[in-house]
mmCIF file of C-alpha atoms and ligand atoms in Angstrom:
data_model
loop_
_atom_site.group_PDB
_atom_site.id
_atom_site.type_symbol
_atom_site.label_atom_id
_atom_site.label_comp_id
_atom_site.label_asym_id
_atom_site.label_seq_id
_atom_site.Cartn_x
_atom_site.Cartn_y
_atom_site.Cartn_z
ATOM 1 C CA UNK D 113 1.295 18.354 0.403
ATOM 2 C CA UNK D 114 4.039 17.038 2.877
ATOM 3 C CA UNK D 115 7.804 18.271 3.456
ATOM 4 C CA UNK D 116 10.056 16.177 1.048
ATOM 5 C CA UNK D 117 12.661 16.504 3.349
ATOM 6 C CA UNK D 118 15.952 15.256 3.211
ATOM 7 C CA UNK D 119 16.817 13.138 6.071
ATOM 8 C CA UNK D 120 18.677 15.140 8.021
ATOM 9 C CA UNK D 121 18.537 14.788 11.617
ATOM 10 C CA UNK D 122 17.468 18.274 13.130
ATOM 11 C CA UNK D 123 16.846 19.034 16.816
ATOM 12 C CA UNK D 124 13.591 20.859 16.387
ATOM 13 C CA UNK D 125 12.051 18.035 14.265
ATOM 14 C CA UNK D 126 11.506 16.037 17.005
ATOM 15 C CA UNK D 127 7.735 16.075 18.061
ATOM 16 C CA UNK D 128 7.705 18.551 20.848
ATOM 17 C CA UNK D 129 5.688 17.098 23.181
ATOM 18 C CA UNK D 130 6.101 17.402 27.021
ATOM 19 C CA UNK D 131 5.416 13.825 29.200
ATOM 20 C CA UNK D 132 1.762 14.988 30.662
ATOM 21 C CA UNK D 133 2.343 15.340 34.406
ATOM 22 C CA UNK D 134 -0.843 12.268 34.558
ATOM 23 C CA UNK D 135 -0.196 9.937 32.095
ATOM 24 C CA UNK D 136 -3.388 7.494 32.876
ATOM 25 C CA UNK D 137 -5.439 10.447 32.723
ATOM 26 C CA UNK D 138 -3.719 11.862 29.503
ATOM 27 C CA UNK D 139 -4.252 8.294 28.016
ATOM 28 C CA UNK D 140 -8.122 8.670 29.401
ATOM 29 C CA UNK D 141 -8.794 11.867 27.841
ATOM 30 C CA UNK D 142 -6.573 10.805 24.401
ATOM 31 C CA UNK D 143 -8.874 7.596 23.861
ATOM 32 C CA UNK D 144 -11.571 9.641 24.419
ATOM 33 C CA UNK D 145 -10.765 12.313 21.743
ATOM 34 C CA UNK D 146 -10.009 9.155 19.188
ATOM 35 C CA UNK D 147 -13.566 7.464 20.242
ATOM 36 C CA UNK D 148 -15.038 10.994 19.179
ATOM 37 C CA UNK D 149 -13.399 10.749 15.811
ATOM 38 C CA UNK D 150 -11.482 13.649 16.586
ATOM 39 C CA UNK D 151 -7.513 14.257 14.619
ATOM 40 C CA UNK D 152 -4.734 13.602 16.195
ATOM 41 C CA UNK D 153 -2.129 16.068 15.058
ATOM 42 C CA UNK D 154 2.114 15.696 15.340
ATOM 43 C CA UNK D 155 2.746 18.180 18.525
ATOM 44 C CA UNK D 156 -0.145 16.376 20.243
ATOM 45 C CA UNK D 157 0.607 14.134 23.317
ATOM 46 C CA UNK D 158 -0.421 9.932 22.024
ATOM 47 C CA UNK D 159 0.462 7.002 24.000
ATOM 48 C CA UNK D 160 3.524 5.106 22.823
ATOM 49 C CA UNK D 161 2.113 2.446 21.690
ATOM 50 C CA UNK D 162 -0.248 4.235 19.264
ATOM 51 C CA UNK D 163 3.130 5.998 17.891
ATOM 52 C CA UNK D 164 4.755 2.777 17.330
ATOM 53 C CA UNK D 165 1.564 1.500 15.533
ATOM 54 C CA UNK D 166 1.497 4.150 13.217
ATOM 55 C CA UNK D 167 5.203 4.644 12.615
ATOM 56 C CA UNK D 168 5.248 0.476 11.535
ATOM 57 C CA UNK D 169 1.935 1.279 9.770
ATOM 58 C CA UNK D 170 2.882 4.295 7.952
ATOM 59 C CA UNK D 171 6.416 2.575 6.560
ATOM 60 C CA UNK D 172 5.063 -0.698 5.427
ATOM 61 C CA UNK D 173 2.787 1.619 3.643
ATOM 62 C CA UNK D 174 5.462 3.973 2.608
ATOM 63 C CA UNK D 175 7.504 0.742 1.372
ATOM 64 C CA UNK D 176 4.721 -0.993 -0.493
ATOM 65 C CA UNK D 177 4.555 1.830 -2.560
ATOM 66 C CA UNK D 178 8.069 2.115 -3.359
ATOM 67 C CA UNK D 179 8.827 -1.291 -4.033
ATOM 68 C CA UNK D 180 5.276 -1.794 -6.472
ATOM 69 C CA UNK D 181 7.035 0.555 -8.470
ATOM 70 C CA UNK D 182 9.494 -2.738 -9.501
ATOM 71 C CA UNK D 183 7.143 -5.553 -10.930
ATOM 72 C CA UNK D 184 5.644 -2.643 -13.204
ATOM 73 C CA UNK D 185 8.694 -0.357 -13.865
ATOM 74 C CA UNK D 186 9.692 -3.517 -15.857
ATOM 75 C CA UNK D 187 7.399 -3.121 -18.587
ATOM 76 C CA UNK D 188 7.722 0.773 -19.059
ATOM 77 C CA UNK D 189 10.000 0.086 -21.984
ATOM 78 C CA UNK D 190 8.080 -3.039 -23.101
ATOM 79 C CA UNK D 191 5.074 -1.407 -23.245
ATOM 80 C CA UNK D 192 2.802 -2.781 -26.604
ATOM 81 C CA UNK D 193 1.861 1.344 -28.078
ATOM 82 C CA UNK D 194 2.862 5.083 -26.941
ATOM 83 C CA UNK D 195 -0.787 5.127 -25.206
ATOM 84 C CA UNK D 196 0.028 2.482 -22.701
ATOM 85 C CA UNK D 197 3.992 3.106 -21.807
ATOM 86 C CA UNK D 198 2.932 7.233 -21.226
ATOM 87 C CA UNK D 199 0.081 5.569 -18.551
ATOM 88 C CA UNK D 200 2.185 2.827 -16.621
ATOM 89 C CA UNK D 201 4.737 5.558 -16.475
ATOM 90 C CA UNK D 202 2.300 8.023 -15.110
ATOM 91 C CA UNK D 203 1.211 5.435 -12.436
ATOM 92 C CA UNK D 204 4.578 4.293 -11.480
ATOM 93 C CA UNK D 205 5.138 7.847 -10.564
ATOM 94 C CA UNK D 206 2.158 8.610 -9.098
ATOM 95 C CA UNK D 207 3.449 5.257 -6.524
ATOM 96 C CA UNK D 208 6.600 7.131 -6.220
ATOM 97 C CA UNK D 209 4.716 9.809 -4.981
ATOM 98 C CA UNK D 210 2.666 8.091 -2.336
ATOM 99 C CA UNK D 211 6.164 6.654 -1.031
ATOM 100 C CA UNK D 212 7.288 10.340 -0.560
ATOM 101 C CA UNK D 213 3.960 12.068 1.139
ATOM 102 C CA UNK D 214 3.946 8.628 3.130
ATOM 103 C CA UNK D 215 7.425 8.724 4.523
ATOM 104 C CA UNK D 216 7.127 12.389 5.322
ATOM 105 C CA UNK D 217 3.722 11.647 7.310
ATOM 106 C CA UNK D 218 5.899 8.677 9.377
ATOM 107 C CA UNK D 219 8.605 11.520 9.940
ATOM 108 C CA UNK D 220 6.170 13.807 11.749
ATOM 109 C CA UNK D 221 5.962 10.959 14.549
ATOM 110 C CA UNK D 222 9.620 11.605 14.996
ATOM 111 C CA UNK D 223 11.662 8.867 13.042
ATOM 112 C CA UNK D 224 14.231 9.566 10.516
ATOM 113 C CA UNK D 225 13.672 8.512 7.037
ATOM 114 C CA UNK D 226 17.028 6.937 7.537
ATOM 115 C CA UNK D 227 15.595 4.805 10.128
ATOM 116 C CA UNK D 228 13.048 3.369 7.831
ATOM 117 C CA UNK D 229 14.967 2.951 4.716
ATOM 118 C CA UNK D 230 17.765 0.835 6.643
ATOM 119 C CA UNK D 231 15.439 -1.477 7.848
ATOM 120 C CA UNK D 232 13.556 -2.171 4.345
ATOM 121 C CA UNK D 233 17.325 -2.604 3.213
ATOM 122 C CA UNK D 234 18.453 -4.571 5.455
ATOM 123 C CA UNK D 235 14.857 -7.085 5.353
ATOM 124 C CA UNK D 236 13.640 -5.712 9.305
ATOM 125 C CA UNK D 237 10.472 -3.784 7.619
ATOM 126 C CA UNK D 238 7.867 -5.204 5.788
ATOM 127 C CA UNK D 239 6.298 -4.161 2.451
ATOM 128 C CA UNK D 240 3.070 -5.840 0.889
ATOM 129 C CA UNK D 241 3.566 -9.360 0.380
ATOM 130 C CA UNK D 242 1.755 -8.863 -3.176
ATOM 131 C CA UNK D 243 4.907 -7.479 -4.710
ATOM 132 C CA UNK D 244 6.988 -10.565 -4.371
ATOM 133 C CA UNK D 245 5.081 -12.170 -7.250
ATOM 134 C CA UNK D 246 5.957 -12.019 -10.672
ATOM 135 C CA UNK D 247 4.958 -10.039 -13.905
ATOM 136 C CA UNK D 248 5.833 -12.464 -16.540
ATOM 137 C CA UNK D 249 3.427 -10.515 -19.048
ATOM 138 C CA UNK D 250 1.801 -7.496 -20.304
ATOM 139 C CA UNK D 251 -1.475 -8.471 -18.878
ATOM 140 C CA UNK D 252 0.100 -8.778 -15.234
ATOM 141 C CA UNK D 253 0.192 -5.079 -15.352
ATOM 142 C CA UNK D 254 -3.448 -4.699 -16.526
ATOM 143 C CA UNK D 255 -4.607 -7.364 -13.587
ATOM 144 C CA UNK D 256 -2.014 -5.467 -11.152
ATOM 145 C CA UNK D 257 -4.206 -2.084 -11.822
ATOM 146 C CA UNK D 258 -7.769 -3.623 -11.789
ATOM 147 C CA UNK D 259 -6.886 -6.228 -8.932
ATOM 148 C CA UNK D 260 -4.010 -5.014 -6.968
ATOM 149 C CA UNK D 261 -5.018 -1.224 -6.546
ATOM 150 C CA UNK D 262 -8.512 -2.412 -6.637
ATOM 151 C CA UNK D 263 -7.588 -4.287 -3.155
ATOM 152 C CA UNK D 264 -5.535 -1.361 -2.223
ATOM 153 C CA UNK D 265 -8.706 1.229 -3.033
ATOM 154 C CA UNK D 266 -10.898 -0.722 -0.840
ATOM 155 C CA UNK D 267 -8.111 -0.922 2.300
ATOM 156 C CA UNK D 268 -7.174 2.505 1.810
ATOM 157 C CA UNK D 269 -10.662 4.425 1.701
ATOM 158 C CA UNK D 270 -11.088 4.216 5.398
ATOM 159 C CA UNK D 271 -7.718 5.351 6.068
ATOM 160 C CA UNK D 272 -8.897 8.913 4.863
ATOM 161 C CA UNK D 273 -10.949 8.540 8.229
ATOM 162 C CA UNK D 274 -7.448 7.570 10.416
ATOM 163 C CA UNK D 275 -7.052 9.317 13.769
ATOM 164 C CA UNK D 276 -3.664 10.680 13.010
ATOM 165 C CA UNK D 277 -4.261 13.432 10.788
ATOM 166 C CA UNK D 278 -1.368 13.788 8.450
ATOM 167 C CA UNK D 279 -1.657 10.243 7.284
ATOM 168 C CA UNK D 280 -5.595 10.933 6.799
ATOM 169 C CA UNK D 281 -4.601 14.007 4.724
ATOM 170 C CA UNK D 282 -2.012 12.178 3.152
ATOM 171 C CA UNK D 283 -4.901 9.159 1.953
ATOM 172 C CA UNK D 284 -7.296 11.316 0.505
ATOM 173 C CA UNK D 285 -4.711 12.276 -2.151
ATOM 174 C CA UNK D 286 -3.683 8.774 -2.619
ATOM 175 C CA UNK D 287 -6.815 7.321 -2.988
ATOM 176 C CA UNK D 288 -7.775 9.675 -6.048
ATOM 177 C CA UNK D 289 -4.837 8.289 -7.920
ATOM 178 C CA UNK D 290 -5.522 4.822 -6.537
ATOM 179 C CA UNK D 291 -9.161 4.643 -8.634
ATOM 180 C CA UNK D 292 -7.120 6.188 -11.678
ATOM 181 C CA UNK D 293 -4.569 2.933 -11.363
ATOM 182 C CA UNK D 294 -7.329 0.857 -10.919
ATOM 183 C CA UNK D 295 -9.404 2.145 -13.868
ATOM 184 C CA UNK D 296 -6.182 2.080 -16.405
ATOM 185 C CA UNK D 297 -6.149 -1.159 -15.203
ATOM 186 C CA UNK D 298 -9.411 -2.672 -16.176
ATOM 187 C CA UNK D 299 -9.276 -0.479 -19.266
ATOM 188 C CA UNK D 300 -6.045 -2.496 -21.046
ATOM 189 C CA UNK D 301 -7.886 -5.507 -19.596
ATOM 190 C CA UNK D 302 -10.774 -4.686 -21.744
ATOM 191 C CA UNK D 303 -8.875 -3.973 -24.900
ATOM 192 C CA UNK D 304 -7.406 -7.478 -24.868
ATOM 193 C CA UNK D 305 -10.495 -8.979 -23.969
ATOM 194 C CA UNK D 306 -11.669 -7.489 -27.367
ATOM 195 C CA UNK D 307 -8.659 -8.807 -28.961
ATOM 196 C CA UNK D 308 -7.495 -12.310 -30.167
ATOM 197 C CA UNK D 309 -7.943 -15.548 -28.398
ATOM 198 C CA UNK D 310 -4.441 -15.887 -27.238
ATOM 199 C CA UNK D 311 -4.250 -12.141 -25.709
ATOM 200 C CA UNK D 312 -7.765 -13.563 -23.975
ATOM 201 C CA UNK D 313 -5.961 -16.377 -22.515
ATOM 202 C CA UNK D 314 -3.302 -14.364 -21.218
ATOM 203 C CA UNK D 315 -5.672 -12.068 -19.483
ATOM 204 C CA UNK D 316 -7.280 -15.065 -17.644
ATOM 205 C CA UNK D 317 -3.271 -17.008 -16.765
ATOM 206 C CA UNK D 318 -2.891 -13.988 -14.884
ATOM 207 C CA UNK D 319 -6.689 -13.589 -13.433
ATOM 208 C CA UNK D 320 -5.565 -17.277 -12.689
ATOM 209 C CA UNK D 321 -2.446 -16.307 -10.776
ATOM 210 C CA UNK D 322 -3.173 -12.830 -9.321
ATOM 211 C CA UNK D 323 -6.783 -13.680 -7.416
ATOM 212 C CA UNK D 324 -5.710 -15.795 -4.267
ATOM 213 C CA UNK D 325 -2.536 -13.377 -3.037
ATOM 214 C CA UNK D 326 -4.877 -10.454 -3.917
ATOM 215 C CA UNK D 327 -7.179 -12.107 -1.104
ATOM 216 C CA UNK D 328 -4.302 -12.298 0.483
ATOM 217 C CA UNK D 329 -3.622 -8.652 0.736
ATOM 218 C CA UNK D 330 -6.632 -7.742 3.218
ATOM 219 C CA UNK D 331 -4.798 -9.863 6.069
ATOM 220 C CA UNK D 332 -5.185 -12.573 7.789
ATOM 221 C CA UNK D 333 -8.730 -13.159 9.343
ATOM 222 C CA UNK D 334 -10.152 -11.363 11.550
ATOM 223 C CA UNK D 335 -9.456 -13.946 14.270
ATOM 224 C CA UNK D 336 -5.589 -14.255 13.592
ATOM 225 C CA UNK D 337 -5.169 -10.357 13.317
ATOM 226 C CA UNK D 338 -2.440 -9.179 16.131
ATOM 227 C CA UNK D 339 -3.161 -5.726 15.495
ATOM 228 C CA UNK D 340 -6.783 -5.050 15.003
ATOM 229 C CA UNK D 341 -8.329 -4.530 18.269
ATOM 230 C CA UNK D 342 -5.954 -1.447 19.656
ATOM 231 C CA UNK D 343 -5.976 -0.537 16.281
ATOM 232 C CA UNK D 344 -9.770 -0.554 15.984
ATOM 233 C CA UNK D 345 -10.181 1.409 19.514
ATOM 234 C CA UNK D 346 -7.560 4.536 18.399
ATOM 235 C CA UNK D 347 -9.802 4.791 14.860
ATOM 236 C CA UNK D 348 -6.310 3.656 13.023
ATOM 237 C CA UNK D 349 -8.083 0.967 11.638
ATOM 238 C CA UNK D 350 -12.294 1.468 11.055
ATOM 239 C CA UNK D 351 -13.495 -1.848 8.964
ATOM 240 C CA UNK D 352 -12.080 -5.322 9.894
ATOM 241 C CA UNK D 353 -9.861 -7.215 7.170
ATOM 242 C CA UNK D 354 -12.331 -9.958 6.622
ATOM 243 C CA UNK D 355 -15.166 -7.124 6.362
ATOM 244 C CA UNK D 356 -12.873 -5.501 3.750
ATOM 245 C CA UNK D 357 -11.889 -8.920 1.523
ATOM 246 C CA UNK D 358 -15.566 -9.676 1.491
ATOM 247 C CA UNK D 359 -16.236 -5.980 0.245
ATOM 248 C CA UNK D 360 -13.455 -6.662 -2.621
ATOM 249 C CA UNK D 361 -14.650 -9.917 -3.427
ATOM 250 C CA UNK D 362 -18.655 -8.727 -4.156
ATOM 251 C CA UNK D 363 -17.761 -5.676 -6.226
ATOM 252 C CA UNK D 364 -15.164 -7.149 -8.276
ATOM 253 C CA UNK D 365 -17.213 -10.413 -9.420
ATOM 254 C CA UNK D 366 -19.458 -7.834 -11.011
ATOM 255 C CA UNK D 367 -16.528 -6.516 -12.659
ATOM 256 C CA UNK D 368 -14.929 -10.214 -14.149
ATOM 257 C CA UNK D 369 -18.636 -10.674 -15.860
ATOM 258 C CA UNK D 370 -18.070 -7.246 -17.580
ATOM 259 C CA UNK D 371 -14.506 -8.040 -18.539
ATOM 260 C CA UNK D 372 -15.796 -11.862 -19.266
ATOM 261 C CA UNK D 373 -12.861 -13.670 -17.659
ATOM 262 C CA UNK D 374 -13.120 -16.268 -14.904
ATOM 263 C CA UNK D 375 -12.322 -16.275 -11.222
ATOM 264 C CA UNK D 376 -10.427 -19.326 -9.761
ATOM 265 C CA UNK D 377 -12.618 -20.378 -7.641
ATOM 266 C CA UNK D 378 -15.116 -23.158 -8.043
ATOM 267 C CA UNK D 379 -16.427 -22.361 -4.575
ATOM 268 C CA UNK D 380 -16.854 -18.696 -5.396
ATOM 269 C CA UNK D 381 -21.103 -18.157 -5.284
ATOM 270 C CA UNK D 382 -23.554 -15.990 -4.835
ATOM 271 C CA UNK D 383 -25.420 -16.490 -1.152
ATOM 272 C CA UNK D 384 -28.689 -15.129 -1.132
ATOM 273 C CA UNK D 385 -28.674 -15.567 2.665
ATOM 274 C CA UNK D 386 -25.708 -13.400 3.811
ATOM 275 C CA UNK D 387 -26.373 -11.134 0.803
ATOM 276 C CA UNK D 388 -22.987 -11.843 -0.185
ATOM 277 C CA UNK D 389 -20.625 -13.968 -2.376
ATOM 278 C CA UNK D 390 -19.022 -17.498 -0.868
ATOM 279 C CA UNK D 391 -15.237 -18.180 -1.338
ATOM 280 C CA UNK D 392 -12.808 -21.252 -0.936
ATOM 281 C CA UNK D 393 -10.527 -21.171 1.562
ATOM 282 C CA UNK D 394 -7.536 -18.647 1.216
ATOM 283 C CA UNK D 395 -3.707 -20.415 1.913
ATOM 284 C CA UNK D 396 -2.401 -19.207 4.560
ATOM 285 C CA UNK D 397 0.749 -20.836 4.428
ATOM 286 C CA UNK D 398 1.334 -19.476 0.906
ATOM 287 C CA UNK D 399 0.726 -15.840 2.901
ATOM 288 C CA UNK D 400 2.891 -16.361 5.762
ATOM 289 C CA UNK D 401 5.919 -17.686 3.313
ATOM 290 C CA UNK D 402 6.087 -14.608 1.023
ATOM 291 C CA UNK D 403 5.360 -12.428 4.064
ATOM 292 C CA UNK D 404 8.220 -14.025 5.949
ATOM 293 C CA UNK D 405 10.718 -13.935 2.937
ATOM 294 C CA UNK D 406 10.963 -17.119 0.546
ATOM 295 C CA UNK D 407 8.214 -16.043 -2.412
ATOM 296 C CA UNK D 408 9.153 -16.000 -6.156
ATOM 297 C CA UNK D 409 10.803 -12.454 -6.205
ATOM 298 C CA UNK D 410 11.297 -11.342 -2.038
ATOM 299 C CA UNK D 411 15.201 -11.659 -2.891
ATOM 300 C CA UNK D 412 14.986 -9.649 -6.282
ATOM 301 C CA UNK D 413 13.022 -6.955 -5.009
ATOM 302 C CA UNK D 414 14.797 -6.107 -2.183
ATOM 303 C CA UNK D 415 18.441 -5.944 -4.332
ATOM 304 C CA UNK D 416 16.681 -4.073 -6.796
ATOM 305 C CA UNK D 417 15.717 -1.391 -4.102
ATOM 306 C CA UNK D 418 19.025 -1.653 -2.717
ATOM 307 C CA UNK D 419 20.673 -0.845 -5.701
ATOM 308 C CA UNK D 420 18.321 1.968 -6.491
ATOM 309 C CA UNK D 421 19.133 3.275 -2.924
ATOM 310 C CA UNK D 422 23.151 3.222 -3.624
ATOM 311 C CA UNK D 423 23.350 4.117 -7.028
ATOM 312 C CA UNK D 424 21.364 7.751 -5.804
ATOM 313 C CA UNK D 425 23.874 8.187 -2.901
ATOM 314 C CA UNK D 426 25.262 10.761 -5.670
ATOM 315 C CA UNK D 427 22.025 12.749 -5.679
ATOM 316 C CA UNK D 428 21.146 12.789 -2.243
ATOM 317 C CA UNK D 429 24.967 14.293 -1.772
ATOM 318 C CA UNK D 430 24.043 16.694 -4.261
ATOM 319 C CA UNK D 431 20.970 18.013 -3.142
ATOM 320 C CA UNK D 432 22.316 18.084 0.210
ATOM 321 C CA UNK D 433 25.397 20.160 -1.180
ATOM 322 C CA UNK D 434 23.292 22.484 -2.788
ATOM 323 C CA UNK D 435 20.825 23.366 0.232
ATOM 324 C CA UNK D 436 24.125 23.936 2.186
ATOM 325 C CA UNK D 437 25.170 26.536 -0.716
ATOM 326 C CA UNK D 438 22.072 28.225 -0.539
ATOM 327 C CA UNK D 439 21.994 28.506 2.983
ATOM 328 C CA UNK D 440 25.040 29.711 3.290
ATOM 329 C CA UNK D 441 24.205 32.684 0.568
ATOM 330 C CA UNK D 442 21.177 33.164 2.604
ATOM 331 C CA UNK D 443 23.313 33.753 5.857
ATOM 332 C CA UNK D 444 25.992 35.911 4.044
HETATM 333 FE FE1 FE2 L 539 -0.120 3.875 -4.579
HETATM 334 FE FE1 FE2 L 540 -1.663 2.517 -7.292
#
């Protein structure tokens, strides 16, 4: 369990890590501990670049989480019995939780939580292009747990293996809760499936609208991937995002016969050859449009956070208040 901290900038926080007095053989000898899977730990010495990769890594992840708590937090009081609103509001919580161990693993590389947040607020940071979609209906947040944190399961598992230990330690918690999300998820799915005709229909609409940016969430291919190959060498990254999507794609046709809904995709078949399944072609130019700000909800999400963010400045000056108190008790 990480620090919660408060963001408050503190002189021995910073990583304290001395500039090695031969940096190309420090660099040697740190590629060579990452090649034999070794941890990388916060007081370590790491190139630069593999700090920056992590720190960008490590928010966008930290972000995702918080801002998939919006498309579902919407249905927490629409929620169709007592069963299902005391689950979503579970997993909304648990998300709220990986946003918190996540931003405390990013702090350890010696950024402020400050940092981060302003630029999510102010649109410089990423977050998952899969929460700027909508959740028109209850069965979005059924296909959101069996799709969505099915995709996230299968991206995350090998992050438990990362070089830099605290977000390692940090994934193996996640990913627990992740197959609970993911299981909830298929679960409503079934109980409609079981249900009348029209709550069968509106399982497959949103089948219908959730596959292709669910592909979408592994990446682009492997070819078109700016990040992969340093990414790959430091043992950040350990399975390639086409590798991955194709992983997704075989497990969870299995899972549409169970459910008995249909995947969107006349190309999708089974190739004896490859030993895998075929699929159509994924649009890309869908991808890079959310990703780059102009999908159905990127302008919605990010005032919703916003507005989260400001209308807590009263509890972050409390808290704050409050440690002061105490330490000041402590002192006297
Ligand atoms: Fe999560
Ligand atoms: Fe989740």
């Amino acid at each position: 369990m990480y620090t919660q901290a408060m963001d408050v900038p503190n002189a021995d926080d910073a990583p304290s890590v001395a500039a090695p007095a031969n940096e190309a053989e420090a660099a040697a000898h740190f590629d060579a501990r990452c090649a034999a899977g070794e941890y990388v730990e916060a007081k370590d010495w790491m190139p630069d670049n593999y700090r920056k990769t992590l720190i960008r890594q490590i928010s966008q992840h930290a972000h995702s989480e918080i801002v998939g708590m919006l498309p579902e937090g919407n249905w927490i009081s629409r929620a169709p019995s007592l069963k299902r609103k005391t689950i979503l509001l579970a997993k909304v919580q648990d998300e709220g939780g990986h946003g918190l161990y996540l931003y405390a693993a990013a702090e350890t590389l010696g950024v402020s939580r400050d940092e981060l947040l302003t630029a999510l607020h102010t649109g410089r940071a990423k977050y998952s292009s899969i929460f700027n979609y909508p959740t028109p209906t209850w069965a979005d947040i059924g296909v959101i747990g069996w799709l969505v944190d099915g995709a996230a399961i299968m991206n995350q598992v090998p992050l438990c293996r990362c070089s830099y230990g605290p977000y390692a330690r940090a994934m193996v918690r996640i990913c627990r809760e992740e197959s609970f999300h993911q299981r909830q998820g298929f679960d409503s799915l079934q109980t409609m499936m079981q249900g009348t005709d029209a709550q069968r229909a509106m399982v497959q609409d949103a089948v219908n609208r959730w596959w292709w940016p669910v592909l979408m969430m592994f990446g682009p291919h492997d070819k078109d991937s700016q990040h992969s190959e340093t990414s790959t060498k430091w043992g950040i990254k350990r399975i390639s995002n086409d590798e991955l999507r194709q992983k997704f794609v075989d497990a969870t046709v299995e899972q549409a016969k169970v459910l008995g809904v249909g995947l969107p995709d006349p190309a999708l078949t089974w190739n004896a050859e490859r030993g895998h399944h075929d699929f159509g072609a994924i649009d890309w130019t869908e991808f890079w449009n959310v990703v780059n700000g102009h999908g159905p909800c990127n302008r919605e999400r990010l005032a919703a956070k916003v507005k989260a963010h400001d209308d807590g400045a009263w509890v972050r000056e409390a808290a704050l208040a409050f440690s002061a108190k105490q330490a000041a008790r402590a002192a006297a």
